[in-house]
Coordinates of C-alpha atoms in Angstrom, one line a residue:
X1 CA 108.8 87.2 104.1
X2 CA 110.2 88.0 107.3
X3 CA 107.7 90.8 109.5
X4 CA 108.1 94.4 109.1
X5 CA 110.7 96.3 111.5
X6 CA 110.1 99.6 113.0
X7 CA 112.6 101.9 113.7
X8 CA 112.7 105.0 115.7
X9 CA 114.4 107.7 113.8
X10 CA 116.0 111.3 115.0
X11 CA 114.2 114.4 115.7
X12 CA 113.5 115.9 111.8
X13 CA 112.3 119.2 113.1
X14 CA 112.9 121.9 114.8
X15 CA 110.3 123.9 116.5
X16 CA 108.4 121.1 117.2
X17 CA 106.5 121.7 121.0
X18 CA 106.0 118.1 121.5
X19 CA 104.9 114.3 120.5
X20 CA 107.3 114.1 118.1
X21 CA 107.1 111.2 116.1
X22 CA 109.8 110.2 113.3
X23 CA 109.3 106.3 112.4
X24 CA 110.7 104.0 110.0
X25 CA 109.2 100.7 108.9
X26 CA 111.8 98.4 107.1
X27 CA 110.2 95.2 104.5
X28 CA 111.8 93.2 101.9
X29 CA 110.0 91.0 99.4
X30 CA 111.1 89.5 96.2
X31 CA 114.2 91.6 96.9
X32 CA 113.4 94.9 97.0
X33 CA 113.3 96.8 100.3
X34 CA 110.9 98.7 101.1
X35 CA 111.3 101.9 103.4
X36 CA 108.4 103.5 105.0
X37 CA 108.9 107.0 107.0
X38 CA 106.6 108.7 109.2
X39 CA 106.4 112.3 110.4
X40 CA 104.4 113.6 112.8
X41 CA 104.5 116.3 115.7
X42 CA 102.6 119.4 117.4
X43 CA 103.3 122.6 116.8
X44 CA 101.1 124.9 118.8
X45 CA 101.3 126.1 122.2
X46 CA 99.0 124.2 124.7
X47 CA 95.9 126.7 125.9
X48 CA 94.7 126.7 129.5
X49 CA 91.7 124.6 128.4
X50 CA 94.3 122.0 126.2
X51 CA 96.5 122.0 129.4
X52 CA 93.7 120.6 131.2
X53 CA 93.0 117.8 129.0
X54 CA 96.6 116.5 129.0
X55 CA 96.3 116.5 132.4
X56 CA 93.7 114.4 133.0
X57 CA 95.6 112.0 130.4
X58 CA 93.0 113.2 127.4
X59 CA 94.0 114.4 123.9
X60 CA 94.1 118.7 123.3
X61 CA 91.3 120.1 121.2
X62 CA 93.5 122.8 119.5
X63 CA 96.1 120.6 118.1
X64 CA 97.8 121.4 115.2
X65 CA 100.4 118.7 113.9
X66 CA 102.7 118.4 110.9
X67 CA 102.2 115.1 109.4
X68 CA 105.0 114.1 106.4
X69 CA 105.4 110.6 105.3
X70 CA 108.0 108.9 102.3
X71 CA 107.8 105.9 100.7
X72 CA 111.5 104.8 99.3
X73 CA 112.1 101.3 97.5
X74 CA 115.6 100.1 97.3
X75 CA 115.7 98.5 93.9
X76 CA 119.2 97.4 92.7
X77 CA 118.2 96.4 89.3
X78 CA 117.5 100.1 86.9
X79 CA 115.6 98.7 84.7
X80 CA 113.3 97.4 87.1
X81 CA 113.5 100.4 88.8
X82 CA 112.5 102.5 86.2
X83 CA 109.1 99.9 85.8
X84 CA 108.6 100.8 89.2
X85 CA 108.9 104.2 89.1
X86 CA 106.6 104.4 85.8
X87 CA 104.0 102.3 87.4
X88 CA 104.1 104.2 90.8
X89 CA 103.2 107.5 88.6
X90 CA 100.2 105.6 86.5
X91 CA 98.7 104.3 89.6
X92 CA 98.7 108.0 91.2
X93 CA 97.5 109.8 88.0
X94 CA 95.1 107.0 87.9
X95 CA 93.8 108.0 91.7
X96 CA 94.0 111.5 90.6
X97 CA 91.4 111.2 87.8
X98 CA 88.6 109.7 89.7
X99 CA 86.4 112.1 92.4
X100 CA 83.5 111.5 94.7
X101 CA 84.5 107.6 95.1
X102 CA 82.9 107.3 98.5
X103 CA 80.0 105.7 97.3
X104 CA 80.2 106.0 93.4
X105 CA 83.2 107.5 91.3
X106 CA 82.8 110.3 88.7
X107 CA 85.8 109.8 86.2
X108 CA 87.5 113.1 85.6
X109 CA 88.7 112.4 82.4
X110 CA 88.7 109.6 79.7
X111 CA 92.2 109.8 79.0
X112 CA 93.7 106.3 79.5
X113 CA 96.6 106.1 81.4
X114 CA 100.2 104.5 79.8
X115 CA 103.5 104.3 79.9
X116 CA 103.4 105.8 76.9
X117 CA 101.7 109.3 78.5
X118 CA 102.5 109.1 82.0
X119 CA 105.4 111.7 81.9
X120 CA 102.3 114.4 80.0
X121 CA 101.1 114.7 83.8
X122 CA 104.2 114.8 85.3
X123 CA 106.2 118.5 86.0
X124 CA 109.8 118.2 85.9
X125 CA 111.4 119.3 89.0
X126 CA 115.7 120.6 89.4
X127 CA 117.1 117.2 90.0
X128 CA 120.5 119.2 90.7
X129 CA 119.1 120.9 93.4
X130 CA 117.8 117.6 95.0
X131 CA 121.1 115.9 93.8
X132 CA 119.0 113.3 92.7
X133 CA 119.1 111.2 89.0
X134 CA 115.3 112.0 87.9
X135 CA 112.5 114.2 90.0
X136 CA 109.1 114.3 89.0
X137 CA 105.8 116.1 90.6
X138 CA 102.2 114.5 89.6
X139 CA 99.3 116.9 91.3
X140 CA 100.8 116.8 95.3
X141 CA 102.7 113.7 94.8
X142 CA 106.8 113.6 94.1
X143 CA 108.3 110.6 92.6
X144 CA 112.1 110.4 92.0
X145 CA 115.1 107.8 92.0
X146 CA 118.6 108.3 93.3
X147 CA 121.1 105.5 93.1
X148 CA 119.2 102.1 93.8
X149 CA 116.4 104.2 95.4
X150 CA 112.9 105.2 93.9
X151 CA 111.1 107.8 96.7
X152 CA 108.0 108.8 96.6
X153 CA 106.3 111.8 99.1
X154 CA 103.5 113.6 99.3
X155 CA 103.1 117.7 99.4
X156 CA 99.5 118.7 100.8
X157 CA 98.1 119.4 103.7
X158 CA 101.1 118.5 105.9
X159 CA 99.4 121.0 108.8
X160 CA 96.3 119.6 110.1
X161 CA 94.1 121.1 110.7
X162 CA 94.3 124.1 108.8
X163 CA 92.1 126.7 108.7
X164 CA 89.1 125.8 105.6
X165 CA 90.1 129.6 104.1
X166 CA 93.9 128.9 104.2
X167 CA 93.1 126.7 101.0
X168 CA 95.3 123.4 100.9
X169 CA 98.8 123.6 102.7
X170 CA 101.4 122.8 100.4
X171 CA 105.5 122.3 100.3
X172 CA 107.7 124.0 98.4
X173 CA 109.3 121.6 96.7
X174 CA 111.5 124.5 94.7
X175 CA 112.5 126.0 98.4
X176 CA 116.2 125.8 99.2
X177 CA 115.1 125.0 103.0
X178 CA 112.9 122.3 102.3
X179 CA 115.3 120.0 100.5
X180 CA 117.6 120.3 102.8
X181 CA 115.2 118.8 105.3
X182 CA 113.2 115.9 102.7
X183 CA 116.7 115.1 100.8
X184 CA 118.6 113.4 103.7
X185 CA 115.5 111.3 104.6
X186 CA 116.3 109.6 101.0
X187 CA 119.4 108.7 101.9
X188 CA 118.2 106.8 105.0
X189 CA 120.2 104.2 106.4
X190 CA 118.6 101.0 106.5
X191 CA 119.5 99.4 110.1
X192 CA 121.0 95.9 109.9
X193 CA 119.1 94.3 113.0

């Protein structure tokens, strides 16, 4: 398996104030590329004290950065797609049932996990409006497939930090705007060289 290559990608937002970083990391094994995008940027203007840091080459103490990642798979085969997909959804419902795992885990709930119930946890969301074949949300995980492509992203707490009474920072996945912004990241090109 040949290593990983890293590619820089376009500015993805606007309003970003600075250290902007849009990556993304291109694998292939066993034939299925793998397409890992990463998001990050700050959004807040610099105070006199932050200023002051930066100058002397040190990181602020007020920074608040956006942080949005994507995992996409291109798999050619849909049958094997669809196994992917399926099994990308058990293993997060899986993650989702289990709490406190730092140094023990308290399971949630008995409920095994199977193909067979998989789609009980999952909340259907308007493939039309993504333009995509099948789009799924599971807690603050999306899954999806388009084409040859299964994606995968995750919703919360995008703006660190946040403040502990704003509650968990979550995307719209149903907002008009921020399709427009996640959908072409789907459709990444993968660079030849």
């Amino acid at each position: 398996m040949p290593p990983p290559v890293v590619r820089e990608l376009p500015s993805f937002l606007d309003g970003c104030l600075r250290n902007e970083v849009n990556t993304l990391t291109i694998a292939e094994k066993d034939g299925i590329v793998y397409l890992d995008q990463s998001y990050q940027c700050e959004i807040n203007e610099l105070s006199e004290a932050d200023q002051i840091l930066k100058e002397q080459g040190l990181g602020s103490i007020n920074t608040k950065e956006i942080h949005f990642s994507m995992e996409i798979q291109i798999i050619p085969d849909p049958v094997l797609r669809q196994q992917a997909l399926t099994k990308e959804m058990m293993k997060w419902q899986r993650l989702v049932q289990y709490a406190g795992c730092f140094y023990h885990c308290i399971r949630l709930s008995e409920t095994e996990i199977t193909e067979d119930n998989i789609l009980d946890y999952a909340f259907p969301l308007d493939a039309q409006a993504w333009r995509v074949d099948q789009i799924v949300q599971i807690d603050h995980q999306v899954f999806g497939t388009v084409g040859e492509r299964l994606f995968m992203f995750h919703i919360a707490d995008v703006l660190i930090p946040h403040e502990p009474s704003d509650g968990m920072t979550l995307l719209d996945v149903t907002d008009p705007f921020i399709i427009n912004k996640i959908r072409p990241l789907i459709d990444i090109e993968v660079p030849l060289s």
